[in-house]
PDB file of C-alpha atoms in Angstrom:
ATOM      1  CA  MET A 271      -0.039  -0.054  -0.022  1.00  0.00           C
ATOM      2  CA  LYS A 272       2.987   2.344   0.384  1.00  0.00           C
ATOM      3  CA  ILE A 273       3.704   2.012  -3.250  1.00  0.00           C
ATOM      4  CA  LEU A 274       0.176   2.932  -3.991  1.00  0.00           C
ATOM      5  CA  ARG A 275       0.243   5.862  -1.779  1.00  0.00           C
ATOM      6  CA  LEU A 276       3.699   7.118  -3.297  1.00  0.00           C
ATOM      7  CA  LEU A 277       2.192   6.702  -6.842  1.00  0.00           C
ATOM      8  CA  LEU A 278      -0.854   8.890  -6.005  1.00  0.00           C
ATOM      9  CA  ILE A 279       1.438  11.625  -4.267  1.00  0.00           C
ATOM     10  CA  ILE A 280       3.583  11.686  -7.285  1.00  0.00           C
ATOM     11  CA  GLY A 281       0.515  11.849  -9.492  1.00  0.00           C
ATOM     12  CA  VAL A 282      -0.893  14.952  -7.435  1.00  0.00           C
ATOM     13  CA  ALA A 283       2.554  16.592  -7.575  1.00  0.00           C
ATOM     14  CA  LEU A 284       2.781  16.112 -11.226  1.00  0.00           C
ATOM     15  CA  SER A 285      -0.825  17.349 -11.852  1.00  0.00           C
ATOM     16  CA  ALA A 286       0.146  20.456  -9.980  1.00  0.00           C
ATOM     17  CA  GLY A 287       2.766  21.637 -12.507  1.00  0.00           C
ATOM     18  CA  CYS A 288       1.332  24.584 -14.573  1.00  0.00           C
ATOM     19  CA  MET A 289      -2.136  23.926 -13.120  1.00  0.00           C
ATOM     20  CA  LYS A 290      -4.327  27.212 -12.780  1.00  0.00           C
ATOM     21  CA  LEU A 291      -7.275  26.972 -10.396  1.00  0.00           C
ATOM     22  CA  THR A 292      -9.935  29.566  -9.456  1.00  0.00           C
ATOM     23  CA  GLU A 293     -12.611  28.566  -6.950  1.00  0.00           C
ATOM     24  CA  THR A 294     -15.286  31.201  -6.227  1.00  0.00           C
ATOM     25  CA  LEU A 295     -17.841  30.646  -3.419  1.00  0.00           C
ATOM     26  CA  THR A 296     -20.818  33.157  -3.528  1.00  0.00           C
ATOM     27  CA  LEU A 297     -23.228  33.288  -0.511  1.00  0.00           C
ATOM     28  CA  ASN A 298     -26.574  35.051  -1.069  1.00  0.00           C
ATOM     29  CA  SER A 299     -28.443  36.594   1.828  1.00  0.00           C
ATOM     30  CA  ASP A 300     -31.087  33.855   1.670  1.00  0.00           C
ATOM     31  CA  GLY A 301     -28.573  31.158   2.429  1.00  0.00           C
ATOM     32  CA  SER A 302     -28.508  30.006  -1.244  1.00  0.00           C
ATOM     33  CA  GLY A 303     -25.286  30.293  -3.256  1.00  0.00           C
ATOM     34  CA  ILE A 304     -23.021  29.614  -6.377  1.00  0.00           C
ATOM     35  CA  LEU A 305     -19.808  27.581  -6.509  1.00  0.00           C
ATOM     36  CA  ASP A 306     -17.749  28.414  -9.603  1.00  0.00           C
ATOM     37  CA  ILE A 307     -14.658  26.305 -10.425  1.00  0.00           C
ATOM     38  CA  ASP A 308     -12.378  27.062 -13.258  1.00  0.00           C
ATOM     39  CA  TYR A 309      -9.129  25.295 -13.916  1.00  0.00           C
ATOM     40  CA  ARG A 310      -6.653  24.169 -16.554  1.00  0.00           C
ATOM     41  CA  LEU A 311      -3.860  21.688 -16.655  1.00  0.00           C
ATOM     42  CA  PRO A 312      -1.528  20.320 -19.593  1.00  0.00           C
ATOM     43  CA  GLU A 313      -3.222  17.499 -21.646  1.00  0.00           C
ATOM     44  CA  GLU A 314       0.163  15.655 -21.124  1.00  0.00           C
ATOM     45  CA  THR A 315      -0.404  15.671 -17.422  1.00  0.00           C
ATOM     46  CA  VAL A 316      -3.808  14.143 -17.897  1.00  0.00           C
ATOM     47  CA  THR A 317      -2.395  11.332 -19.878  1.00  0.00           C
ATOM     48  CA  GLN A 318       0.302  10.614 -17.318  1.00  0.00           C
ATOM     49  CA  ILE A 319      -2.155  10.824 -14.423  1.00  0.00           C
ATOM     50  CA  SER A 320      -4.607   8.549 -16.177  1.00  0.00           C
ATOM     51  CA  GLY A 321      -2.017   5.904 -16.569  1.00  0.00           C
ATOM     52  CA  MET A 322      -0.671   6.403 -12.998  1.00  0.00           C
ATOM     53  CA  MET A 323      -4.077   5.802 -11.543  1.00  0.00           C
ATOM     54  CA  LYS A 324      -4.618   2.654 -13.859  1.00  0.00           C
ATOM     55  CA  LEU A 325      -1.234   1.250 -12.629  1.00  0.00           C
ATOM     56  CA  ALA A 326      -2.075   1.932  -9.007  1.00  0.00           C
ATOM     57  CA  ALA A 327      -5.389   0.003  -9.338  1.00  0.00           C
ATOM     58  CA  GLN A 328      -3.596  -2.920 -11.076  1.00  0.00           C
ATOM     59  CA  LEU A 329      -1.076  -3.108  -8.200  1.00  0.00           C
ATOM     60  CA  ALA A 330      -3.821  -3.100  -5.768  1.00  0.00           C
ATOM     61  CA  ALA A 331      -5.694  -5.808  -7.312  1.00  0.00           C
ATOM     62  CA  ALA A 332      -2.357  -8.042  -7.745  1.00  0.00           C
ATOM     63  CA  SER A 333      -1.624  -7.482  -3.913  1.00  0.00           C
ATOM     64  CA  GLY A 334      -5.346  -8.124  -2.728  1.00  0.00           C
ATOM     65  CA  GLU A 335      -5.744  -4.494  -1.576  1.00  0.00           C
ATOM     66  CA  PRO A 336      -8.877  -2.189  -2.205  1.00  0.00           C
ATOM     67  CA  ALA A 337      -8.379   0.159  -5.096  1.00  0.00           C
ATOM     68  CA  PRO A 338      -6.843   3.565  -3.895  1.00  0.00           C
ATOM     69  CA  HIS A 339      -9.594   5.434  -5.955  1.00  0.00           C
ATOM     70  CA  ASP A 340     -12.295   4.594  -8.312  1.00  0.00           C
ATOM     71  CA  ALA A 341     -13.350   6.022 -11.741  1.00  0.00           C
ATOM     72  CA  ASN A 342     -15.870   8.606 -10.150  1.00  0.00           C
ATOM     73  CA  ASP A 343     -13.992   9.857  -7.246  1.00  0.00           C
ATOM     74  CA  TYR A 344     -13.397  13.696  -7.162  1.00  0.00           C
ATOM     75  CA  LEU A 345      -9.439  13.507  -7.610  1.00  0.00           C
ATOM     76  CA  ASN A 346      -9.827  11.271 -10.469  1.00  0.00           C
ATOM     77  CA  LEU A 347     -12.440  13.679 -12.085  1.00  0.00           C
ATOM     78  CA  LEU A 348     -10.285  16.751 -11.320  1.00  0.00           C
ATOM     79  CA  LEU A 349      -7.075  15.213 -12.986  1.00  0.00           C
ATOM     80  CA  ASN A 350      -9.057  13.386 -15.781  1.00  0.00           C
ATOM     81  CA  PRO A 351     -12.096  15.360 -16.364  1.00  0.00           C
ATOM     82  CA  SER A 352     -14.973  15.037 -18.981  1.00  0.00           C
ATOM     83  CA  GLU A 353     -18.439  16.700 -19.057  1.00  0.00           C
ATOM     84  CA  ALA A 354     -20.420  13.389 -18.922  1.00  0.00           C
ATOM     85  CA  ARG A 355     -18.495  12.054 -15.913  1.00  0.00           C
ATOM     86  CA  ILE A 356     -18.854  15.330 -14.029  1.00  0.00           C
ATOM     87  CA  ARG A 357     -22.533  15.324 -14.536  1.00  0.00           C
ATOM     88  CA  GLN A 358     -22.658  11.720 -13.451  1.00  0.00           C
ATOM     89  CA  LYS A 359     -20.798  12.563 -10.317  1.00  0.00           C
ATOM     90  CA  VAL A 360     -23.070  15.540  -9.438  1.00  0.00           C
ATOM     91  CA  ASP A 361     -26.170  13.418  -9.892  1.00  0.00           C
ATOM     92  CA  SER A 362     -24.778  10.522  -7.765  1.00  0.00           C
ATOM     93  CA  TYR A 363     -24.959  12.905  -4.757  1.00  0.00           C
ATOM     94  CA  GLY A 364     -28.679  12.815  -4.975  1.00  0.00           C
ATOM     95  CA  ILE A 365     -29.065  16.222  -3.378  1.00  0.00           C
ATOM     96  CA  GLU A 366     -32.225  17.819  -4.697  1.00  0.00           C
ATOM     97  CA  ASP A 367     -31.176  21.675  -4.502  1.00  0.00           C
ATOM     98  CA  LEU A 368     -27.617  21.039  -5.712  1.00  0.00           C
ATOM     99  CA  ILE A 369     -27.642  21.844  -9.517  1.00  0.00           C
ATOM    100  CA  LEU A 370     -24.883  21.512 -11.888  1.00  0.00           C
ATOM    101  CA  LYS A 371     -25.833  24.817 -13.804  1.00  0.00           C
ATOM    102  CA  GLU A 372     -22.849  24.760 -16.204  1.00  0.00           C
ATOM    103  CA  VAL A 373     -20.000  22.307 -17.213  1.00  0.00           C
ATOM    104  CA  LYS A 374     -17.597  22.815 -20.273  1.00  0.00           C
ATOM    105  CA  VAL A 375     -14.514  20.678 -20.796  1.00  0.00           C
ATOM    106  CA  GLU A 376     -12.441  21.445 -23.773  1.00  0.00           C
ATOM    107  CA  SER A 377      -8.777  21.232 -25.109  1.00  0.00           C
ATOM    108  CA  ASN A 378      -7.119  24.491 -25.940  1.00  0.00           C
ATOM    109  CA  ASP A 379      -3.561  24.818 -26.772  1.00  0.00           C
ATOM    110  CA  GLY A 380      -2.412  21.700 -25.175  1.00  0.00           C
ATOM    111  CA  GLN A 381      -4.438  22.317 -22.095  1.00  0.00           C
ATOM    112  CA  ARG A 382      -7.636  20.757 -20.626  1.00  0.00           C
ATOM    113  CA  VAL A 383      -9.719  23.626 -19.726  1.00  0.00           C
ATOM    114  CA  VAL A 384     -12.606  23.039 -17.209  1.00  0.00           C
ATOM    115  CA  LYS A 385     -15.338  25.434 -16.197  1.00  0.00           C
ATOM    116  CA  MET A 386     -18.139  24.585 -14.081  1.00  0.00           C
ATOM    117  CA  GLN A 387     -20.891  26.249 -11.840  1.00  0.00           C
ATOM    118  CA  LEU A 388     -22.877  24.680  -9.020  1.00  0.00           C
ATOM    119  CA  THR A 389     -25.866  26.295  -7.357  1.00  0.00           C
ATOM    120  CA  PHE A 390     -27.127  25.147  -3.993  1.00  0.00           C
ATOM    121  CA  ARG A 391     -29.961  26.231  -1.731  1.00  0.00           C
ATOM    122  CA  ARG A 392     -27.983  25.630   1.572  1.00  0.00           C
ATOM    123  CA  ILE A 393     -24.239  25.514   1.870  1.00  0.00           C
ATOM    124  CA  THR A 394     -24.828  22.433   4.299  1.00  0.00           C
ATOM    125  CA  ASP A 395     -26.055  20.679   1.155  1.00  0.00           C
ATOM    126  CA  LEU A 396     -22.909  21.581  -0.559  1.00  0.00           C
ATOM    127  CA  ALA A 397     -20.933  20.216   2.458  1.00  0.00           C
ATOM    128  CA  LYS A 398     -22.081  16.660   1.700  1.00  0.00           C
ATOM    129  CA  THR A 399     -20.032  16.457  -1.670  1.00  0.00           C
ATOM    130  CA  ASP A 400     -16.687  14.768  -1.268  1.00  0.00           C
ATOM    131  CA  PHE A 401     -14.879  17.696  -2.929  1.00  0.00           C
ATOM    132  CA  PHE A 402     -16.185  20.253  -0.591  1.00  0.00           C
ATOM    133  CA  VAL A 403     -15.492  17.968   2.324  1.00  0.00           C
ATOM    134  CA  GLU A 404     -11.830  17.936   1.251  1.00  0.00           C
ATOM    135  CA  GLN A 405     -11.585  21.678   0.110  1.00  0.00           C
ATOM    136  CA  GLY A 406     -14.638  23.419   1.243  1.00  0.00           C
ATOM    137  CA  PHE A 407     -15.789  25.715   3.896  1.00  0.00           C
ATOM    138  CA  VAL A 408     -17.883  25.039   6.905  1.00  0.00           C
ATOM    139  CA  LEU A 409     -20.395  27.812   7.865  1.00  0.00           C
ATOM    140  CA  THR A 410     -21.114  28.487  11.678  1.00  0.00           C
ATOM    141  CA  ARG A 411     -22.918  31.225  13.514  1.00  0.00           C
ATOM    142  CA  GLN A 412     -21.082  32.804  16.304  1.00  0.00           C
ATOM    143  CA  GLN A 413     -22.551  33.774  19.776  1.00  0.00           C
ATOM    144  CA  ASP A 414     -22.275  37.443  18.526  1.00  0.00           C
ATOM    145  CA  GLY A 415     -24.625  36.689  15.678  1.00  0.00           C
ATOM    146  CA  ASN A 416     -22.084  36.908  13.044  1.00  0.00           C
ATOM    147  CA  TYR A 417     -21.147  34.085  10.685  1.00  0.00           C
ATOM    148  CA  ARG A 418     -17.800  32.326  10.223  1.00  0.00           C
ATOM    149  CA  LEU A 419     -16.583  30.315   7.243  1.00  0.00           C
ATOM    150  CA  THR A 420     -13.857  28.022   7.943  1.00  0.00           C
ATOM    151  CA  ARG A 421     -11.743  25.643   5.673  1.00  0.00           C
ATOM    152  CA  ALA A 422      -9.839  23.538   8.131  1.00  0.00           C
ATOM    153  CA  GLY A 423      -7.081  22.516   5.789  1.00  0.00           C
ATOM    154  CA  ASN A 424      -5.075  19.065   5.822  1.00  0.00           C
ATOM    155  CA  ARG A 425      -2.951  18.819   8.813  1.00  0.00           C
ATOM    156  CA  ASP A 426      -1.198  15.711   7.323  1.00  0.00           C
ATOM    157  CA  VAL A 427       0.194  17.937   4.490  1.00  0.00           C
ATOM    158  CA  ARG A 428       1.327  20.578   7.059  1.00  0.00           C
ATOM    159  CA  ALA A 429       3.048  17.953   8.921  1.00  0.00           C
ATOM    160  CA  SER A 430       5.214  16.755   5.894  1.00  0.00           C
ATOM    161  CA  ALA A 431       8.749  16.338   6.355  1.00  0.00           C
ATOM    162  CA  ILE A 432       9.663  18.098   3.133  1.00  0.00           C
ATOM    163  CA  ASP A 433      11.350  21.473   4.023  1.00  0.00           C
ATOM    164  CA  LEU A 434      10.325  24.004   1.629  1.00  0.00           C
ATOM    165  CA  ASP A 435      12.575  26.568   3.197  1.00  0.00           C
ATOM    166  CA  ASP A 436      15.625  24.647   1.920  1.00  0.00           C
ATOM    167  CA  PRO A 437      16.802  25.971  -1.421  1.00  0.00           C
ATOM    168  CA  GLN A 438      18.016  22.586  -2.642  1.00  0.00           C
ATOM    169  CA  ILE A 439      14.502  21.227  -2.122  1.00  0.00           C
ATOM    170  CA  VAL A 440      12.847  24.034  -3.806  1.00  0.00           C
ATOM    171  CA  HIS A 441      15.275  23.643  -6.902  1.00  0.00           C
ATOM    172  CA  ILE A 442      14.207  20.045  -7.065  1.00  0.00           C
ATOM    173  CA  LEU A 443      10.389  20.817  -7.032  1.00  0.00           C
ATOM    174  CA  THR A 444      10.484  23.648  -9.272  1.00  0.00           C
ATOM    175  CA  PRO A 445      10.333  21.655 -12.478  1.00  0.00           C
ATOM    176  CA  ILE A 446       7.403  19.833 -11.054  1.00  0.00           C
ATOM    177  CA  LEU A 447       5.385  22.547  -9.319  1.00  0.00           C
ATOM    178  CA  GLY A 448       6.672  25.575 -11.198  1.00  0.00           C
ATOM    179  CA  GLY A 449       3.520  27.403 -12.509  1.00  0.00           C
ATOM    180  CA  PHE A 450       1.106  26.073  -9.997  1.00  0.00           C
ATOM    181  CA  GLU A 451      -1.509  28.851  -8.987  1.00  0.00           C
ATOM    182  CA  ALA A 452      -4.737  28.490  -7.097  1.00  0.00           C
ATOM    183  CA  THR A 453      -7.074  31.326  -6.018  1.00  0.00           C
ATOM    184  CA  ILE A 454      -9.862  30.916  -3.609  1.00  0.00           C
ATOM    185  CA  LEU A 455     -12.548  33.799  -3.529  1.00  0.00           C
ATOM    186  CA  VAL A 456     -15.341  33.964  -1.054  1.00  0.00           C
ATOM    187  CA  LYS A 457     -18.090  36.589  -1.550  1.00  0.00           C
ATOM    188  CA  THR A 458     -20.425  37.239   1.527  1.00  0.00           C
ATOM    189  CA  PRO A 459     -23.785  38.604   1.887  1.00  0.00           C
ATOM    190  CA  GLY A 460     -22.905  40.519   4.988  1.00  0.00           C
ATOM    191  CA  ARG A 461     -19.875  43.025   5.604  1.00  0.00           C
ATOM    192  CA  LEU A 462     -16.467  41.226   5.940  1.00  0.00           C
ATOM    193  CA  LEU A 463     -15.430  41.672   9.603  1.00  0.00           C
ATOM    194  CA  GLN A 464     -12.272  39.510   9.518  1.00  0.00           C
ATOM    195  CA  ALA A 465     -10.320  37.248   7.122  1.00  0.00           C
ATOM    196  CA  ASN A 466      -6.820  35.682   7.470  1.00  0.00           C
ATOM    197  CA  THR A 467      -5.717  37.199   4.151  1.00  0.00           C
ATOM    198  CA  THR A 468      -4.629  40.502   2.743  1.00  0.00           C
ATOM    199  CA  GLY A 469      -6.755  40.295  -0.342  1.00  0.00           C
ATOM    200  CA  ARG A 470     -10.178  41.614   0.909  1.00  0.00           C
ATOM    201  CA  SER A 471     -12.712  44.122   0.298  1.00  0.00           C
ATOM    202  CA  LEU A 472     -16.063  45.001   1.609  1.00  0.00           C
ATOM    203  CA  GLN A 473     -17.699  41.666   1.010  1.00  0.00           C
ATOM    204  CA  GLN A 474     -15.071  39.714  -0.625  1.00  0.00           C
ATOM    205  CA  ALA A 475     -11.919  37.573   0.776  1.00  0.00           C
ATOM    206  CA  VAL A 476      -9.309  36.239  -1.578  1.00  0.00           C
ATOM    207  CA  TRP A 477      -6.430  33.657  -1.223  1.00  0.00           C
ATOM    208  CA  ASN A 478      -3.883  33.283  -3.600  1.00  0.00           C
ATOM    209  CA  PHE A 479      -1.315  30.492  -3.609  1.00  0.00           C
ATOM    210  CA  ASP A 480       1.334  30.920  -6.311  1.00  0.00           C
ATOM    211  CA  PHE A 481       4.326  28.482  -6.157  1.00  0.00           C
ATOM    212  CA  ASN A 482       6.538  30.785  -8.430  1.00  0.00           C
ATOM    213  CA  ARG A 483       6.258  33.603  -5.854  1.00  0.00           C
ATOM    214  CA  ASP A 484       6.362  31.336  -2.712  1.00  0.00           C
ATOM    215  CA  PRO A 485       7.354  27.688  -2.755  1.00  0.00           C
ATOM    216  CA  LYS A 486       5.330  26.939   0.102  1.00  0.00           C
ATOM    217  CA  ALA A 487       2.231  27.850  -1.953  1.00  0.00           C
ATOM    218  CA  PHE A 488       1.301  24.244  -2.860  1.00  0.00           C
ATOM    219  CA  ARG A 489       1.618  22.964   0.325  1.00  0.00           C
ATOM    220  CA  ASP A 490      -0.275  25.791   1.950  1.00  0.00           C
ATOM    221  CA  PHE A 491      -3.111  25.390  -0.508  1.00  0.00           C
ATOM    222  CA  TYR A 492      -3.855  22.037   0.869  1.00  0.00           C
ATOM    223  CA  SER A 493      -2.924  22.686   4.493  1.00  0.00           C
ATOM    224  CA  GLU A 494      -3.887  26.319   5.522  1.00  0.00           C
ATOM    225  CA  GLU A 495      -6.712  27.100   7.547  1.00  0.00           C
ATOM    226  CA  LEU A 496      -8.762  29.807   5.981  1.00  0.00           C
ATOM    227  CA  VAL A 497     -11.142  31.979   7.950  1.00  0.00           C
ATOM    228  CA  ALA A 498     -13.663  34.661   6.962  1.00  0.00           C
ATOM    229  CA  VAL A 499     -16.131  36.236   9.404  1.00  0.00           C
ATOM    230  CA  PHE A 500     -18.940  38.349   8.153  1.00  0.00           C
ATOM    231  CA  GLU A 501     -21.802  40.461   9.805  1.00  0.00           C
ATOM    232  CA  GLY A 502     -24.963  38.441  10.482  1.00  0.00           C
ATOM    233  CA  GLU A 503     -27.364  41.306  11.163  1.00  0.00           C
ATOM    234  CA  GLY A 504     -30.486  40.666   9.270  1.00  0.00           C
ATOM    235  CA  LEU A 505     -29.313  37.258   8.024  1.00  0.00           C
ATOM    236  CA  SER A 506     -30.593  33.838   8.812  1.00  0.00           C
ATOM    237  CA  LEU A 507     -28.408  31.389   6.957  1.00  0.00           C
ATOM    238  CA  SER A 508     -28.354  27.489   7.372  1.00  0.00           C
ATOM    239  CA  ALA A 509     -25.354  26.848   9.354  1.00  0.00           C
ATOM    240  CA  GLU A 510     -23.702  23.928  11.292  1.00  0.00           C
TER     241      GLU A 510
END
């Protein structure tokens, strides 16, 4: 199983190279909202990852271990996307008010370009999807009546033994992770009171992770806790 884990880790690292991702979460005053996900990655990477996942499944079968992924899991869809499979995945959630309003997957100049938009009635419904469990926000109401959006981050990634302050390590990783950039935007229905990012306006928080500017960006994208607190006066949102 260590070999399978290693293959998947390598696969994720390879997929990050030149990957550009923008995720925008918009919350409305009635608790409904929109999740827009736009990203692109090289077609060559899609081919590499597809082969790597197939090899991992074959090794698992040969060793009597369960497969480390299936054809419909969100990581597989992220790295080897198609419109039909994305629609099938959203339908499989069986959430009545979670609607895939738009999905477009196309090849452009050697890049796989993906654009999708999900609408939801309650963010708690969105939280039932495996993607949002891994990379999404939890909405809670504080005692003062204001709302807090939190993305916990992956502590296992934070605890990695790789020292990204070591210039030699950065030199080794640059050919793999160079070009990786992810931007997360949150648009709130109330005035933004607090956010652990410098990119903010009256009702919007922005987190940007750019490996070319900061070698720790790839790790931080997966591991950092993201927090945004907004004013709750006049709002009654479905929260945990």
